[in-house]
Short mmCIF file of C-alpha atoms in Angstrom, two decimals:
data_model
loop_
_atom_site.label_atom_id
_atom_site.label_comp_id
_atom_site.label_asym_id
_atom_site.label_seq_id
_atom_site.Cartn_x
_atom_site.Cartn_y
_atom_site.Cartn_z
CA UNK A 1 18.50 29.54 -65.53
CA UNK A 2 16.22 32.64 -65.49
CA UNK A 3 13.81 32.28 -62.65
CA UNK A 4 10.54 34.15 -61.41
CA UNK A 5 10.61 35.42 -57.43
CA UNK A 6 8.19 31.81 -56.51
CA UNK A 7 10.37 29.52 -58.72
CA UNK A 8 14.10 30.78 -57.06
CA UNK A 9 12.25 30.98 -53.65
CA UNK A 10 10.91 27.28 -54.58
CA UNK A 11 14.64 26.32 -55.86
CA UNK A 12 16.20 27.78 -52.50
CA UNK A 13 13.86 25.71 -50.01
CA UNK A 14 14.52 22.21 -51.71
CA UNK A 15 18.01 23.07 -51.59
CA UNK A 16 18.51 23.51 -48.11
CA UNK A 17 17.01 20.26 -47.97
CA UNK A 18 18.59 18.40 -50.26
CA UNK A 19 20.49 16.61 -46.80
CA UNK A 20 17.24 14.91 -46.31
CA UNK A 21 17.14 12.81 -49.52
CA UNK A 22 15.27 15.47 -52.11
CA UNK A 23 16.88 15.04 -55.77
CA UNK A 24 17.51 18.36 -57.72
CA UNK A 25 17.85 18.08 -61.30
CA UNK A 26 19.39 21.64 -62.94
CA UNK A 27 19.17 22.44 -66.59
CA UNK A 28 19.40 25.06 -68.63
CA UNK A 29 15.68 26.50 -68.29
CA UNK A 30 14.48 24.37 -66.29
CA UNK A 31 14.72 22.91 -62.62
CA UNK A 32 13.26 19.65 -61.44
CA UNK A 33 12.53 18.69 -57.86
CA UNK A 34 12.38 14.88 -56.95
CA UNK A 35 10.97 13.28 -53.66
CA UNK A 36 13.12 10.98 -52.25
CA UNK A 37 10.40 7.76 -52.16
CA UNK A 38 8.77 7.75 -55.67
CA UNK A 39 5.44 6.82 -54.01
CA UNK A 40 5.37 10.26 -53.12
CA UNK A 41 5.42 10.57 -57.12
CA UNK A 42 2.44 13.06 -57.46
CA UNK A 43 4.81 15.46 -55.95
CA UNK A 44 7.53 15.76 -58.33
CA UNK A 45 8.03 19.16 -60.01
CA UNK A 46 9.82 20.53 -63.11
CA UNK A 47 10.15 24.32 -63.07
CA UNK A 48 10.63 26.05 -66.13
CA UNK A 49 9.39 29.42 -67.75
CA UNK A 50 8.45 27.19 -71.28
CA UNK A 51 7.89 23.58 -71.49
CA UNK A 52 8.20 22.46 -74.78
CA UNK A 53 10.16 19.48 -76.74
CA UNK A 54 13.52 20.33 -75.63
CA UNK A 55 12.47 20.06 -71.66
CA UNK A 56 10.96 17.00 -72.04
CA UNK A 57 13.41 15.11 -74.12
CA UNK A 58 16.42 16.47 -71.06
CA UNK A 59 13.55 15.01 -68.50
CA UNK A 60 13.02 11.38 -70.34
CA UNK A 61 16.78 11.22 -71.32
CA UNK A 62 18.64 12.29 -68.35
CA UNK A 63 15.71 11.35 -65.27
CA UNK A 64 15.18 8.03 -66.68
CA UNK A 65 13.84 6.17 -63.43
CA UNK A 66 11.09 8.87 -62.61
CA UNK A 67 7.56 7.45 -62.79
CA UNK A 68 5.45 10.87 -62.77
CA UNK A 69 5.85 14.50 -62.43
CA UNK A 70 4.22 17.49 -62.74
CA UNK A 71 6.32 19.97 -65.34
CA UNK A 72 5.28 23.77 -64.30
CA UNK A 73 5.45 26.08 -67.36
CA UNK A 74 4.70 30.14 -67.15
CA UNK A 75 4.01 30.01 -70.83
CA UNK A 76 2.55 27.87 -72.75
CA UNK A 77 5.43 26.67 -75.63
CA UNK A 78 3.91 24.16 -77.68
CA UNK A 79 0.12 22.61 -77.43
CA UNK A 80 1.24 20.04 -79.55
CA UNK A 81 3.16 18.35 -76.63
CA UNK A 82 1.60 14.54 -76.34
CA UNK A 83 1.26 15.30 -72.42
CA UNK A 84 -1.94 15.35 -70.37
CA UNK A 85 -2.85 19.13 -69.08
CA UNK A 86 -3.35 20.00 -65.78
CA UNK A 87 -5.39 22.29 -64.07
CA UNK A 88 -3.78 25.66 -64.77
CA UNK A 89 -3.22 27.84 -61.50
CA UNK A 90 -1.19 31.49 -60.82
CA UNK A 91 1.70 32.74 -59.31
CA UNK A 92 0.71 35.60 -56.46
CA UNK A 93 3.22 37.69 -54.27
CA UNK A 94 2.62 40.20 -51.31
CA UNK A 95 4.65 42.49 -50.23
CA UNK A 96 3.28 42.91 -46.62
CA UNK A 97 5.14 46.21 -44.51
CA UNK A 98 2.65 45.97 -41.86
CA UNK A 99 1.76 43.06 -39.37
CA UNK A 100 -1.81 42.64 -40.02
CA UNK A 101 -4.14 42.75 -36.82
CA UNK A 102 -4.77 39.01 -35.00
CA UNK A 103 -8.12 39.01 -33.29
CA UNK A 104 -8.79 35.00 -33.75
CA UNK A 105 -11.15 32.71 -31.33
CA UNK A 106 -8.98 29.74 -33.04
CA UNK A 107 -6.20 27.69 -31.81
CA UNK A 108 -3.27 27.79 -33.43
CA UNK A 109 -0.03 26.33 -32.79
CA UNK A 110 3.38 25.84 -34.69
CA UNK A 111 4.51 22.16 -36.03
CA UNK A 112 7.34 21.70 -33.27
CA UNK A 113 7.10 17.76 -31.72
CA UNK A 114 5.60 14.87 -32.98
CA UNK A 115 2.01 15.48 -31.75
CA UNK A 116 1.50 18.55 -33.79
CA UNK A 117 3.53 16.65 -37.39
CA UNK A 118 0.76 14.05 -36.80
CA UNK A 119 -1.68 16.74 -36.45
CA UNK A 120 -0.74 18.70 -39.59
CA UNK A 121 -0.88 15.50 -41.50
CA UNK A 122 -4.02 14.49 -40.49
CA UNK A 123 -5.56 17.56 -42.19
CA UNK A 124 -3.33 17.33 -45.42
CA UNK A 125 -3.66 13.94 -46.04
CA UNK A 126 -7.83 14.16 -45.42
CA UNK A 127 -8.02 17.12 -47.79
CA UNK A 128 -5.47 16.03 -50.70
CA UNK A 129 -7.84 12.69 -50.47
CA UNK A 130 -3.91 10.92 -49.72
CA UNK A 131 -4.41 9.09 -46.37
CA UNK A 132 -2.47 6.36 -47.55
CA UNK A 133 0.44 8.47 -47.13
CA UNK A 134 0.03 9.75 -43.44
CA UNK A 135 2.63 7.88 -41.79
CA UNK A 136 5.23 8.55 -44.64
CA UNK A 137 4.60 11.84 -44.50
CA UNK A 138 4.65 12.05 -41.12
CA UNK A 139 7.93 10.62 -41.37
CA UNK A 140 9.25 13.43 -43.96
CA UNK A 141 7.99 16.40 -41.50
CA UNK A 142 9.48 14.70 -38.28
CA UNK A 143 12.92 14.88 -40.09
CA UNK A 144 12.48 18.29 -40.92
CA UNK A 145 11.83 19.94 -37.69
CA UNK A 146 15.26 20.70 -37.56
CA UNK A 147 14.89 23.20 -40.64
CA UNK A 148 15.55 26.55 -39.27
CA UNK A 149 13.39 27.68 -42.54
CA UNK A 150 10.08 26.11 -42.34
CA UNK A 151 7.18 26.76 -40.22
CA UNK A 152 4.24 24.94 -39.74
CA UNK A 153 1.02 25.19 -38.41
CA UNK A 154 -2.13 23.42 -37.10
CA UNK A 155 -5.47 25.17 -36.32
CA UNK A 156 -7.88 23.56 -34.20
CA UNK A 157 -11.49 23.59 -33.56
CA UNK A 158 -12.84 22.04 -30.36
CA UNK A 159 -9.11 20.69 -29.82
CA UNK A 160 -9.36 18.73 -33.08
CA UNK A 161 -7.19 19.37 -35.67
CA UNK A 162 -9.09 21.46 -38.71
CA UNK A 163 -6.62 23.28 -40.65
CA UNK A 164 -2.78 23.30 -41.93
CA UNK A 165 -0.84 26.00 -43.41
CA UNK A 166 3.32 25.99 -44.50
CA UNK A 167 5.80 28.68 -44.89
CA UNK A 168 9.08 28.07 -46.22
CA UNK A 169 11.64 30.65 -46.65
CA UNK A 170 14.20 31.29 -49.50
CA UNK A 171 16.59 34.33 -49.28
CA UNK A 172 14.13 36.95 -50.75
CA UNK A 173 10.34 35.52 -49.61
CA UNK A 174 8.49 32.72 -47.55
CA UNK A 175 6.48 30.78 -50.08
CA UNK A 176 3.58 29.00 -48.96
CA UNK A 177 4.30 25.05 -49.92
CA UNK A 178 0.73 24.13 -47.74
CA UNK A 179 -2.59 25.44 -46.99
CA UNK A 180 -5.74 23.26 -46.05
CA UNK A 181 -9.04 23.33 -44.09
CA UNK A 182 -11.16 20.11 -43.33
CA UNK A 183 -14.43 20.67 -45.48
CA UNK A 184 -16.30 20.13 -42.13
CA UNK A 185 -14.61 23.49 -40.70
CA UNK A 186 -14.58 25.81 -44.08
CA UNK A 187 -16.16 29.26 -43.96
CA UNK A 188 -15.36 29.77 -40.54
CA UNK A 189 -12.30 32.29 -41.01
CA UNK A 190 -9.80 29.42 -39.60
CA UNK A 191 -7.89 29.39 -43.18
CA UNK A 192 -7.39 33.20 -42.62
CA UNK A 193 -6.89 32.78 -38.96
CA UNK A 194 -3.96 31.04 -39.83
CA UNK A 195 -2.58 32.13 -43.00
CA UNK A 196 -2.01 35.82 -41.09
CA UNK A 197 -0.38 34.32 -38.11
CA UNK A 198 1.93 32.54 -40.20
CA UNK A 199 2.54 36.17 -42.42
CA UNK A 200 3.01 38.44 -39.07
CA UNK A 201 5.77 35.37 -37.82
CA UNK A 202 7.55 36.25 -41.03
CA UNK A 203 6.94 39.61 -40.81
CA UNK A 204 9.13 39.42 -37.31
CA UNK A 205 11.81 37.75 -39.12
CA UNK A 206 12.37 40.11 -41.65
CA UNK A 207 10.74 38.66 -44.75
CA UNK A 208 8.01 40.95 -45.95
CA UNK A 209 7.49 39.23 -49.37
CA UNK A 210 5.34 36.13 -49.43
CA UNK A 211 4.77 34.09 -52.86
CA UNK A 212 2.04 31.08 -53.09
CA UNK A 213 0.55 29.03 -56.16
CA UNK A 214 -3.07 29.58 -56.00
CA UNK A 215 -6.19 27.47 -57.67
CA UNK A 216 -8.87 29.26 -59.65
CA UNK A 217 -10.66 28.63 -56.63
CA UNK A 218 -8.34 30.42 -54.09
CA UNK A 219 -7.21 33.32 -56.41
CA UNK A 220 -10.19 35.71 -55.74
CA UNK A 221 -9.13 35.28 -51.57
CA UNK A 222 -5.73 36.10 -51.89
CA UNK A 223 -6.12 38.79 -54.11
CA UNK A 224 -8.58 40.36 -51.16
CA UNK A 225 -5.65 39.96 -48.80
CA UNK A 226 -3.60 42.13 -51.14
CA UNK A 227 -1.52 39.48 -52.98
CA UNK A 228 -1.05 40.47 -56.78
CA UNK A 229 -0.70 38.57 -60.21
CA UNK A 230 3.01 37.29 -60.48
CA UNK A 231 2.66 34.77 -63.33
CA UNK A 232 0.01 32.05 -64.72
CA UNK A 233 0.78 29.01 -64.35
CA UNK A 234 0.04 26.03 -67.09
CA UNK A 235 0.52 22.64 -65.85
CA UNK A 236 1.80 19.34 -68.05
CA UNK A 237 1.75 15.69 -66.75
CA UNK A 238 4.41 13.50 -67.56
CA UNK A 239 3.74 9.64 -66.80
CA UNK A 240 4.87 6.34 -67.67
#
């Protein structure tokens, strides 16, 4: 299927970790991504450049057991579709040549034992309002810290963990899956902090092109730190 530069970067990343129990679902126009433990349902993403009638029949006919996912469209095909709409968001890339001057009071440190997955999950789970999920997250990220393509990382504030951020890399750009900041520490330049660290360790490893989904809220950031439009990004709901 045709894909964007975030969806085959997206597509790459849960295929090199398919070994760890994530489902992969290929159609024509469309991809979907499964979790391996349907609580972790919310998480569950069908990729396609339309979602209309024919997506969704291949989804209810042919992923039968799947209780909820989250089908990702770049335009919209049909209003008509009896689905509830998300919150639309967009598609931004960078293409960064330079490494971008670090001059941060914060600590920062990569996702490498089981201290720092606990740390990076205490942040998510507090700011996606999913704390019922710590420990089985925590179990997902200890698994893959043997991914030579992800990097994680924790910021801290007074040794306490404040903020998260994720890059994973395809074969043509890191996308970022993860990016969060405890309300308590926001507006303190730790997001940024750690969002160019994690840019200037790609930049190192030869990836220069960096692709994220960004909120309505988030958009008007990234766009300062020279990411550009790539797509929009309409959201559908699919529940049973």
């Amino acid at each position: 299927m045709w894909k964007n530069l975030y969806q085959k970067t997206i597509y790459e990343i849960y295929k090199s970790k398919e070994f760890l129990g994530y489902k992969i679902f290929e159609f024509e126009k469309m991809f979907v991504i499964l979790w391996s433990n349907q609580q972790m349902f919310y998480y569950n993403m069908a990729h396609a450049n339309k979602f209309g009638k024919n997506e969704l029949v291949a989804i209810q006919k042919n992923i039968p057991d799947t209780y909820m996912l989250v089908a990702s469209s770049n335009i919209v095909d049909d209003d008509s579709l009896p689905l509830k709409k998300g919150t639309p968001s967009y598609l931004m890339v960078l293409n960064a040549q330079n490494k971008i001057e670090e001059n941060t009071p914060f600590k920062i440190l990569r996702v490498t034992n089981q201290t720092t997955v606990s740390d990076f999950c205490d942040v998510i789970t507090d700011v996606y309002n999913k704390k019922e999920d710590r420990e089985l997250l925590i179990d997902y990220f200890t698994k893959e810290l043997c991914l030579e393509n992800c990097f994680r990382y924790v910021g801290y504030i007074d040794n306490e963990p404040a903020g998260a951020v994720e890059f994973s890399e395809g074969t043509e750009a890191a996308c970022v899956s993860w990016g969060a900041v405890k309300e308590e520490f926001r507006r303190c330049g730790l997001y940024r902090a750690m969002f160019v660290h994690a840019i200037n360790n790609e930049i190192d490893r030869g990836i220069n092109t960096i692709v994220l989904n960004s909120s309505e809220m988030g958009r008007e950031i990234y766009l300062k730190m020279g990411f550009v439009p790539l797509a929009n990004r309409y959201n559908y709901i699919l529940e049973k």
